[in-house]
PDB file of C-alpha atoms in Angstrom:
ATOM      1  CA  MET A   1     -32.488   1.537   5.504  1.00 79.00           C
ATOM      2  CA  PRO A   2     -33.063  -2.069   4.395  1.00 89.00           C
ATOM      3  CA  TYR A   3     -30.029  -4.248   4.241  1.00 93.00           C
ATOM      4  CA  ILE A   4     -28.899  -7.865   3.663  1.00 97.00           C
ATOM      5  CA  SER A   5     -26.680  -9.661   6.146  1.00 97.00           C
ATOM      6  CA  VAL A   6     -24.771 -12.815   5.146  1.00 98.00           C
ATOM      7  CA  THR A   7     -23.024 -15.020   7.680  1.00 98.00           C
ATOM      8  CA  ALA A   8     -20.800 -17.777   6.243  1.00 97.00           C
ATOM      9  CA  LEU A   9     -18.413 -20.543   7.144  1.00 96.00           C
ATOM     10  CA  SER A  10     -16.535 -23.207   5.084  1.00 96.00           C
ATOM     11  CA  HIS A  11     -14.649 -26.246   6.496  1.00 95.00           C
ATOM     12  CA  PRO A  12     -13.228 -29.471   5.048  1.00 94.00           C
ATOM     13  CA  GLY A  13     -14.947 -31.665   7.654  1.00 94.00           C
ATOM     14  CA  LEU A  14     -13.284 -34.500   9.481  1.00 94.00           C
ATOM     15  CA  ARG A  15     -12.668 -37.096   6.736  1.00 88.00           C
ATOM     16  CA  ARG A  16     -11.559 -35.129   3.712  1.00 87.00           C
ATOM     17  CA  GLU A  17      -7.940 -34.073   3.129  1.00 85.00           C
ATOM     18  CA  HIS A  18      -8.875 -30.732   1.678  1.00 90.00           C
ATOM     19  CA  ASN A  19     -11.861 -28.519   0.996  1.00 95.00           C
ATOM     20  CA  GLU A  20     -13.429 -28.600  -2.518  1.00 96.00           C
ATOM     21  CA  ASP A  21     -16.237 -26.183  -1.640  1.00 96.00           C
ATOM     22  CA  SER A  22     -16.245 -22.550  -2.677  1.00 97.00           C
ATOM     23  CA  LEU A  23     -18.466 -19.640  -1.747  1.00 97.00           C
ATOM     24  CA  VAL A  24     -19.385 -16.302  -3.271  1.00 98.00           C
ATOM     25  CA  VAL A  25     -21.022 -13.418  -1.412  1.00 98.00           C
ATOM     26  CA  GLY A  26     -21.351 -10.384  -3.672  1.00 97.00           C
ATOM     27  CA  PRO A  27     -17.776  -9.536  -4.814  1.00 96.00           C
ATOM     28  CA  TRP A  28     -16.213 -11.663  -2.092  1.00 95.00           C
ATOM     29  CA  THR A  29     -15.169 -15.309  -2.673  1.00 96.00           C
ATOM     30  CA  LEU A  30     -13.896 -17.998  -0.333  1.00 92.00           C
ATOM     31  CA  CYS A  31     -12.300 -21.031  -2.093  1.00 92.00           C
ATOM     32  CA  GLY A  32     -10.945 -24.196  -0.640  1.00 82.00           C
ATOM     33  CA  THR A  33     -10.181 -22.727   2.772  1.00 83.00           C
ATOM     34  CA  VAL A  34     -10.800 -23.568   6.444  1.00 83.00           C
ATOM     35  CA  THR A  35     -12.905 -21.322   8.620  1.00 85.00           C
ATOM     36  CA  GLU A  36     -14.219 -22.262  12.058  1.00 81.00           C
ATOM     37  CA  ASN A  37     -15.428 -18.783  12.982  1.00 91.00           C
ATOM     38  CA  PRO A  38     -18.404 -17.494  10.965  1.00 95.00           C
ATOM     39  CA  GLN A  39     -17.867 -14.205   9.115  1.00 95.00           C
ATOM     40  CA  THR A  40     -20.757 -11.729   8.678  1.00 97.00           C
ATOM     41  CA  MET A  41     -21.060  -9.121   5.911  1.00 96.00           C
ATOM     42  CA  ALA A  42     -23.733  -6.512   5.367  1.00 96.00           C
ATOM     43  CA  PHE A  43     -24.916  -5.036   2.065  1.00 97.00           C
ATOM     44  CA  PRO A  44     -27.518  -2.350   1.186  1.00 96.00           C
ATOM     45  CA  LEU A  45     -30.625  -3.701  -0.443  1.00 95.00           C
ATOM     46  CA  GLY A  46     -30.880  -2.488  -4.057  1.00 93.00           C
ATOM     47  CA  ARG A  47     -28.308  -3.755  -6.557  1.00 94.00           C
ATOM     48  CA  PRO A  48     -28.329  -7.495  -7.279  1.00 98.00           C
ATOM     49  CA  LEU A  49     -26.416  -9.502  -4.648  1.00 98.00           C
ATOM     50  CA  VAL A  50     -25.453 -13.138  -5.372  1.00 98.00           C
ATOM     51  CA  VAL A  51     -24.755 -15.622  -2.610  1.00 98.00           C
ATOM     52  CA  ALA A  52     -23.908 -19.140  -3.716  1.00 98.00           C
ATOM     53  CA  VAL A  53     -22.105 -22.353  -2.720  1.00 98.00           C
ATOM     54  CA  ALA A  54     -20.278 -24.567  -5.255  1.00 98.00           C
ATOM     55  CA  ASP A  55     -19.353 -28.089  -4.188  1.00 96.00           C
ATOM     56  CA  GLY A  56     -16.631 -29.757  -6.269  1.00 96.00           C
ATOM     57  CA  ILE A  57     -17.539 -33.255  -7.351  1.00 93.00           C
ATOM     58  CA  GLY A  58     -15.759 -35.771  -5.151  1.00 84.00           C
ATOM     59  CA  GLY A  59     -13.990 -38.805  -6.629  1.00 79.00           C
ATOM     60  CA  GLN A  60     -13.066 -36.766  -9.744  1.00 87.00           C
ATOM     61  CA  PRO A  61     -10.064 -34.537 -10.311  1.00 83.00           C
ATOM     62  CA  ALA A  62      -9.811 -30.949  -9.194  1.00 92.00           C
ATOM     63  CA  GLY A  63     -13.204 -30.325  -7.705  1.00 94.00           C
ATOM     64  CA  GLU A  64     -11.749 -27.295  -5.870  1.00 95.00           C
ATOM     65  CA  VAL A  65     -10.617 -25.860  -9.216  1.00 96.00           C
ATOM     66  CA  ALA A  66     -14.088 -26.263 -10.760  1.00 97.00           C
ATOM     67  CA  SER A  67     -15.872 -24.757  -7.756  1.00 97.00           C
ATOM     68  CA  SER A  68     -13.551 -21.818  -7.410  1.00 97.00           C
ATOM     69  CA  LEU A  69     -13.783 -21.067 -11.129  1.00 97.00           C
ATOM     70  CA  VAL A  70     -17.581 -20.962 -10.870  1.00 98.00           C
ATOM     71  CA  VAL A  71     -17.879 -18.684  -7.828  1.00 98.00           C
ATOM     72  CA  ARG A  72     -15.321 -16.206  -9.217  1.00 98.00           C
ATOM     73  CA  ARG A  73     -17.325 -15.893 -12.362  1.00 98.00           C
ATOM     74  CA  LEU A  74     -20.537 -15.453 -10.454  1.00 98.00           C
ATOM     75  CA  ALA A  75     -18.829 -12.716  -8.466  1.00 98.00           C
ATOM     76  CA  LEU A  76     -18.015 -10.953 -11.734  1.00 97.00           C
ATOM     77  CA  PHE A  77     -21.502 -11.533 -13.178  1.00 97.00           C
ATOM     78  CA  GLY A  78     -23.266 -10.618  -9.954  1.00 96.00           C
ATOM     79  CA  PRO A  79     -24.283  -6.993 -10.556  1.00 96.00           C
ATOM     80  CA  ALA A  80     -25.878  -7.951 -13.926  1.00 97.00           C
ATOM     81  CA  LEU A  81     -28.008 -10.856 -12.474  1.00 98.00           C
ATOM     82  CA  ASP A  82     -31.266  -8.908 -12.651  1.00 97.00           C
ATOM     83  CA  GLY A  83     -33.644 -11.727 -13.667  1.00 97.00           C
ATOM     84  CA  GLU A  84     -34.100 -15.430 -14.365  1.00 98.00           C
ATOM     85  CA  GLU A  85     -32.727 -15.324 -17.874  1.00 98.00           C
ATOM     86  CA  ALA A  86     -29.602 -13.517 -16.762  1.00 98.00           C
ATOM     87  CA  VAL A  87     -28.996 -16.204 -14.139  1.00 98.00           C
ATOM     88  CA  ARG A  88     -29.512 -19.045 -16.630  1.00 98.00           C
ATOM     89  CA  ASP A  89     -27.113 -17.394 -19.084  1.00 98.00           C
ATOM     90  CA  ALA A  90     -24.478 -16.936 -16.297  1.00 98.00           C
ATOM     91  CA  LEU A  91     -24.697 -20.536 -15.245  1.00 98.00           C
ATOM     92  CA  GLY A  92     -24.400 -21.667 -18.879  1.00 98.00           C
ATOM     93  CA  MET A  93     -21.212 -19.570 -19.220  1.00 98.00           C
ATOM     94  CA  CYS A  94     -19.884 -21.057 -16.004  1.00 98.00           C
ATOM     95  CA  ASN A  95     -20.521 -24.562 -17.389  1.00 98.00           C
ATOM     96  CA  HIS A  96     -18.674 -23.746 -20.678  1.00 98.00           C
ATOM     97  CA  ALA A  97     -15.832 -22.250 -18.624  1.00 98.00           C
ATOM     98  CA  VAL A  98     -15.401 -25.433 -16.526  1.00 98.00           C
ATOM     99  CA  TYR A  99     -15.220 -27.541 -19.712  1.00 97.00           C
ATOM    100  CA  ALA A 100     -12.897 -25.159 -21.427  1.00 97.00           C
ATOM    101  CA  ALA A 101     -10.480 -25.163 -18.378  1.00 97.00           C
ATOM    102  CA  ALA A 102     -10.554 -29.005 -18.388  1.00 96.00           C
ATOM    103  CA  ASP A 103      -9.818 -29.113 -22.148  1.00 96.00           C
ATOM    104  CA  ARG A 104      -6.686 -26.935 -21.688  1.00 95.00           C
ATOM    105  CA  ALA A 105      -5.206 -29.230 -18.932  1.00 95.00           C
ATOM    106  CA  PRO A 106      -5.489 -33.042 -19.096  1.00 92.00           C
ATOM    107  CA  GLU A 107      -5.097 -33.292 -15.296  1.00 94.00           C
ATOM    108  CA  LEU A 108      -8.412 -31.372 -14.972  1.00 96.00           C
ATOM    109  CA  SER A 109     -10.394 -33.694 -17.257  1.00 94.00           C
ATOM    110  CA  THR A 110     -13.885 -34.516 -15.892  1.00 95.00           C
ATOM    111  CA  MET A 111     -13.631 -31.933 -13.078  1.00 97.00           C
ATOM    112  CA  GLY A 112     -17.060 -30.613 -12.101  1.00 97.00           C
ATOM    113  CA  THR A 113     -19.076 -28.866  -9.425  1.00 97.00           C
ATOM    114  CA  THR A 114     -22.565 -28.294  -8.208  1.00 97.00           C
ATOM    115  CA  VAL A 115     -23.844 -24.817  -7.452  1.00 98.00           C
ATOM    116  CA  ALA A 116     -26.811 -23.412  -5.553  1.00 98.00           C
ATOM    117  CA  GLY A 117     -27.615 -19.897  -4.432  1.00 98.00           C
ATOM    118  CA  VAL A 118     -29.762 -16.822  -4.352  1.00 98.00           C
ATOM    119  CA  VAL A 119     -29.749 -13.407  -5.995  1.00 98.00           C
ATOM    120  CA  ILE A 120     -31.394 -10.762  -3.802  1.00 98.00           C
ATOM    121  CA  LEU A 121     -32.961  -7.916  -5.796  1.00 97.00           C
ATOM    122  CA  GLU A 122     -34.712  -4.874  -4.456  1.00 95.00           C
ATOM    123  CA  LYS A 123     -38.195  -6.502  -4.519  1.00 95.00           C
ATOM    124  CA  GLU A 124     -37.512 -10.092  -5.630  1.00 97.00           C
ATOM    125  CA  LEU A 125     -35.577 -13.176  -4.678  1.00 97.00           C
ATOM    126  CA  LEU A 126     -34.105 -15.395  -7.368  1.00 98.00           C
ATOM    127  CA  VAL A 127     -33.229 -18.969  -6.365  1.00 98.00           C
ATOM    128  CA  PHE A 128     -31.036 -21.194  -8.531  1.00 98.00           C
ATOM    129  CA  ASN A 129     -29.161 -24.473  -8.548  1.00 98.00           C
ATOM    130  CA  VAL A 130     -27.512 -27.182 -10.606  1.00 98.00           C
ATOM    131  CA  GLY A 131     -26.821 -30.392  -8.702  1.00 96.00           C
ATOM    132  CA  ASP A 132     -27.614 -31.255  -5.067  1.00 94.00           C
ATOM    133  CA  SER A 133     -26.329 -28.322  -3.032  1.00 96.00           C
ATOM    134  CA  ARG A 134     -29.319 -26.661  -1.432  1.00 96.00           C
ATOM    135  CA  VAL A 135     -31.178 -23.423  -0.871  1.00 98.00           C
ATOM    136  CA  ILE A 136     -33.614 -23.598   2.095  1.00 97.00           C
ATOM    137  CA  GLU A 137     -36.143 -20.968   3.095  1.00 96.00           C
ATOM    138  CA  VAL A 138     -35.936 -20.495   6.851  1.00 94.00           C
ATOM    139  CA  GLY A 139     -38.524 -18.998   9.166  1.00 84.00           C
ATOM    140  CA  PRO A 140     -37.646 -16.290  11.718  1.00 81.00           C
ATOM    141  CA  ALA A 141     -35.496 -17.198  14.720  1.00 79.00           C
ATOM    142  CA  GLY A 142     -37.360 -17.470  18.019  1.00 67.00           C
ATOM    143  CA  ASP A 143     -36.256 -17.024  21.597  1.00 48.00           C
ATOM    144  CA  GLY A 144     -33.022 -18.852  22.090  1.00 46.00           C
ATOM    145  CA  ASP A 145     -34.174 -19.818  25.674  1.00 41.00           C
ATOM    146  CA  SER A 146     -37.445 -21.439  24.437  1.00 43.00           C
ATOM    147  CA  ASP A 147     -37.952 -25.133  23.727  1.00 47.00           C
ATOM    148  CA  PRO A 148     -37.569 -25.528  19.961  1.00 44.00           C
ATOM    149  CA  ALA A 149     -38.985 -29.029  19.903  1.00 45.00           C
ATOM    150  CA  GLY A 150     -42.074 -27.811  21.773  1.00 44.00           C
ATOM    151  CA  ALA A 151     -42.397 -24.866  19.404  1.00 45.00           C
ATOM    152  CA  ARG A 152     -42.445 -27.163  16.424  1.00 46.00           C
ATOM    153  CA  ALA A 153     -45.479 -29.018  17.745  1.00 43.00           C
ATOM    154  CA  ALA A 154     -47.511 -25.837  17.681  1.00 40.00           C
ATOM    155  CA  THR A 155     -46.328 -24.375  14.369  1.00 46.00           C
ATOM    156  CA  ASP A 156     -45.361 -25.370  10.831  1.00 56.00           C
ATOM    157  CA  ASP A 157     -41.800 -26.486  10.207  1.00 63.00           C
ATOM    158  CA  THR A 158     -39.325 -23.664   9.818  1.00 78.00           C
ATOM    159  CA  LEU A 159     -37.528 -25.220   6.810  1.00 91.00           C
ATOM    160  CA  HIS A 160     -38.739 -25.251   3.213  1.00 94.00           C
ATOM    161  CA  GLN A 161     -36.327 -26.397   0.504  1.00 95.00           C
ATOM    162  CA  VAL A 162     -36.699 -24.167  -2.560  1.00 95.00           C
ATOM    163  CA  SER A 163     -33.904 -25.592  -4.695  1.00 96.00           C
ATOM    164  CA  VAL A 164     -34.365 -28.769  -6.743  1.00 94.00           C
ATOM    165  CA  ASP A 165     -32.178 -31.750  -6.066  1.00 91.00           C
ATOM    166  CA  ASP A 166     -30.636 -33.114  -9.262  1.00 93.00           C
ATOM    167  CA  SER A 167     -30.507 -36.672  -7.877  1.00 86.00           C
ATOM    168  CA  PRO A 168     -32.317 -39.868  -8.885  1.00 78.00           C
ATOM    169  CA  ALA A 169     -35.274 -41.116  -6.855  1.00 76.00           C
ATOM    170  CA  LEU A 170     -34.112 -42.727  -3.624  1.00 72.00           C
ATOM    171  CA  PRO A 171     -35.052 -46.211  -2.534  1.00 74.00           C
ATOM    172  CA  GLN A 172     -37.561 -46.355   0.386  1.00 68.00           C
ATOM    173  CA  GLY A 173     -35.791 -45.744   3.667  1.00 69.00           C
ATOM    174  CA  ARG A 174     -32.782 -44.011   2.174  1.00 71.00           C
ATOM    175  CA  ARG A 175     -32.386 -40.206   2.605  1.00 70.00           C
ATOM    176  CA  THR A 176     -29.128 -39.364   0.774  1.00 76.00           C
ATOM    177  CA  THR A 177     -27.215 -40.299  -2.320  1.00 78.00           C
ATOM    178  CA  SER A 178     -23.882 -39.264  -3.836  1.00 77.00           C
ATOM    179  CA  ILE A 179     -25.298 -39.545  -7.422  1.00 87.00           C
ATOM    180  CA  ILE A 180     -26.287 -36.329  -9.267  1.00 93.00           C
ATOM    181  CA  THR A 181     -27.955 -36.104 -12.636  1.00 93.00           C
ATOM    182  CA  GLN A 182     -26.366 -32.828 -13.736  1.00 96.00           C
ATOM    183  CA  ALA A 183     -23.475 -30.551 -12.831  1.00 97.00           C
ATOM    184  CA  LEU A 184     -21.285 -27.852 -14.165  1.00 98.00           C
ATOM    185  CA  GLY A 185     -18.634 -29.846 -15.966  1.00 97.00           C
ATOM    186  CA  GLY A 186     -18.069 -33.354 -14.692  1.00 95.00           C
ATOM    187  CA  ALA A 187     -18.006 -35.256 -17.970  1.00 95.00           C
ATOM    188  CA  PRO A 188     -15.325 -36.153 -20.595  1.00 94.00           C
ATOM    189  CA  ALA A 189     -17.242 -34.229 -23.289  1.00 95.00           C
ATOM    190  CA  PHE A 190     -19.313 -31.099 -23.091  1.00 97.00           C
ATOM    191  CA  SER A 191     -22.853 -31.567 -21.695  1.00 96.00           C
ATOM    192  CA  ALA A 192     -25.391 -28.701 -21.581  1.00 97.00           C
ATOM    193  CA  ILE A 193     -27.227 -27.963 -18.316  1.00 97.00           C
ATOM    194  CA  THR A 194     -30.784 -27.019 -17.461  1.00 97.00           C
ATOM    195  CA  PRO A 195     -30.508 -24.783 -14.399  1.00 98.00           C
ATOM    196  CA  HIS A 196     -33.367 -24.605 -11.922  1.00 98.00           C
ATOM    197  CA  VAL A 197     -34.250 -20.918 -11.444  1.00 98.00           C
ATOM    198  CA  SER A 198     -37.312 -19.426  -9.737  1.00 98.00           C
ATOM    199  CA  THR A 199     -38.507 -16.043  -8.594  1.00 97.00           C
ATOM    200  CA  SER A 200     -40.513 -15.012  -5.481  1.00 96.00           C
ATOM    201  CA  PRO A 201     -41.364 -11.723  -3.860  1.00 95.00           C
ATOM    202  CA  LEU A 202     -38.818 -10.435  -1.306  1.00 95.00           C
ATOM    203  CA  THR A 203     -40.193  -9.595   2.090  1.00 91.00           C
ATOM    204  CA  PRO A 204     -38.477  -8.091   5.174  1.00 89.00           C
ATOM    205  CA  GLY A 205     -37.453 -10.874   7.579  1.00 91.00           C
ATOM    206  CA  THR A 206     -36.659 -13.363   4.841  1.00 92.00           C
ATOM    207  CA  ARG A 207     -33.955 -15.859   5.917  1.00 96.00           C
ATOM    208  CA  MET A 208     -32.385 -18.278   3.413  1.00 97.00           C
ATOM    209  CA  LEU A 209     -29.870 -21.040   4.148  1.00 98.00           C
ATOM    210  CA  VAL A 210     -27.468 -21.838   1.247  1.00 98.00           C
ATOM    211  CA  CYS A 211     -25.309 -24.902   1.874  1.00 97.00           C
ATOM    212  CA  SER A 212     -23.421 -27.883   0.486  1.00 96.00           C
ATOM    213  CA  ASP A 213     -24.556 -31.428   1.247  1.00 94.00           C
ATOM    214  CA  GLY A 214     -21.813 -31.682   3.886  1.00 95.00           C
ATOM    215  CA  LEU A 215     -24.433 -30.199   6.167  1.00 97.00           C
ATOM    216  CA  THR A 216     -27.739 -31.642   4.876  1.00 96.00           C
ATOM    217  CA  ASP A 217     -26.525 -35.253   4.385  1.00 94.00           C
ATOM    218  CA  PRO A 218     -25.295 -35.944   7.934  1.00 96.00           C
ATOM    219  CA  VAL A 219     -27.633 -33.577   9.909  1.00 96.00           C
ATOM    220  CA  LEU A 220     -31.330 -34.372  10.009  1.00 95.00           C
ATOM    221  CA  ASP A 221     -33.822 -31.618   8.980  1.00 94.00           C
ATOM    222  CA  ASP A 222     -35.307 -31.573  12.499  1.00 95.00           C
ATOM    223  CA  GLU A 223     -31.912 -30.736  14.020  1.00 97.00           C
ATOM    224  CA  ILE A 224     -31.245 -27.943  11.460  1.00 97.00           C
ATOM    225  CA  ASP A 225     -34.779 -26.656  12.176  1.00 96.00           C
ATOM    226  CA  ASP A 226     -34.193 -26.621  15.905  1.00 96.00           C
ATOM    227  CA  ILE A 227     -30.929 -24.675  15.532  1.00 97.00           C
ATOM    228  CA  LEU A 228     -32.444 -22.057  13.182  1.00 96.00           C
ATOM    229  CA  ARG A 229     -35.450 -21.597  15.402  1.00 94.00           C
ATOM    230  CA  ALA A 230     -33.228 -20.933  18.410  1.00 95.00           C
ATOM    231  CA  HIS A 231     -30.399 -18.906  16.801  1.00 96.00           C
ATOM    232  CA  ASP A 232     -29.611 -16.378  14.057  1.00 95.00           C
ATOM    233  CA  GLY A 233     -26.446 -14.946  12.435  1.00 96.00           C
ATOM    234  CA  GLY A 234     -23.080 -16.243  13.572  1.00 96.00           C
ATOM    235  CA  ARG A 235     -24.395 -18.335  16.408  1.00 97.00           C
ATOM    236  CA  ALA A 236     -26.809 -20.209  14.066  1.00 97.00           C
ATOM    237  CA  VAL A 237     -24.045 -20.896  11.493  1.00 97.00           C
ATOM    238  CA  PHE A 238     -21.635 -22.022  14.164  1.00 97.00           C
ATOM    239  CA  GLU A 239     -24.127 -24.397  15.724  1.00 98.00           C
ATOM    240  CA  LEU A 240     -24.946 -25.858  12.275  1.00 98.00           C
ATOM    241  CA  TRP A 241     -21.261 -26.454  11.669  1.00 97.00           C
ATOM    242  CA  LYS A 242     -20.931 -28.108  15.117  1.00 97.00           C
ATOM    243  CA  ALA A 243     -23.865 -30.354  14.275  1.00 98.00           C
ATOM    244  CA  ALA A 244     -22.173 -31.510  11.087  1.00 97.00           C
ATOM    245  CA  MET A 245     -18.919 -32.226  12.964  1.00 97.00           C
ATOM    246  CA  ALA A 246     -20.852 -34.070  15.711  1.00 98.00           C
ATOM    247  CA  ALA A 247     -22.433 -36.226  12.992  1.00 97.00           C
ATOM    248  CA  GLY A 248     -18.906 -37.298  11.844  1.00 96.00           C
ATOM    249  CA  GLY A 249     -18.049 -34.486   9.486  1.00 96.00           C
ATOM    250  CA  PRO A 250     -18.069 -36.841   6.512  1.00 94.00           C
ATOM    251  CA  ASP A 251     -17.740 -34.203   3.830  1.00 95.00           C
ATOM    252  CA  ASN A 252     -16.743 -30.581   3.209  1.00 96.00           C
ATOM    253  CA  VAL A 253     -19.318 -28.258   4.669  1.00 97.00           C
ATOM    254  CA  THR A 254     -20.114 -24.705   3.563  1.00 97.00           C
ATOM    255  CA  ILE A 255     -22.929 -22.665   5.025  1.00 98.00           C
ATOM    256  CA  ALA A 256     -24.261 -19.208   4.217  1.00 98.00           C
ATOM    257  CA  LEU A 257     -27.215 -17.753   6.180  1.00 98.00           C
ATOM    258  CA  VAL A 258     -28.845 -14.871   4.362  1.00 98.00           C
ATOM    259  CA  SER A 259     -31.147 -12.438   6.212  1.00 96.00           C
ATOM    260  CA  VAL A 260     -33.097  -9.437   4.847  1.00 95.00           C
ATOM    261  CA  THR A 261     -33.716  -6.728   7.431  1.00 89.00           C
ATOM    262  CA  GLY A 262     -35.899  -3.586   7.304  1.00 74.00           C
TER     263      GLY A 262
END
């Protein structure tokens, strides 16, 4: 019987006082916590399954409140996310909910969050994002004893980013920025969003990496590629987290590796 496995981890990093990232996997949410051991869940393929990371905007109040609010709503909406329009509507409602919560409490004013994720349907994969958290299509894991760098020379890169970064164009030679051009909430007055949503056929063996920029900013694509060529499941997620920590752990890092089997 076909099934979906999701392995996830969330950690504040080495320089932040607390974790403003949140995660949703189906009905399960993880908000503002510390995990160093990846957790794996399995779900039957059929009903819509949402997997998403929300990254509270740093430098503004209550990013953890905004991100947790969004993933908890996505957990509720999840079973009804059966197409692109449903996903856009759900993200629009999440945006309204963040602003409404901020309006009710002055200390939450301008709180906001990014969000990126996938919805796995029986025969299709929906990818969505607002902001700069990422969804990356990942090729199959190879033999963990092989030479990943050598393998890359003979094949195409494993990684293919399928989300759309809501960031301004970068100057030549620069690979990251903390500036985003849209988010859920994040402004003194309500601002509508234009979510990025796309659909592709779902095939057995599909692997998707959903993560906050606490992974992709400090860790180069080649290193992420090497890890995901060599490992799968919990070992892959743990090695990705270790790479972020070895690179200084400058930000909260949340990782979810999604695999479709059968």
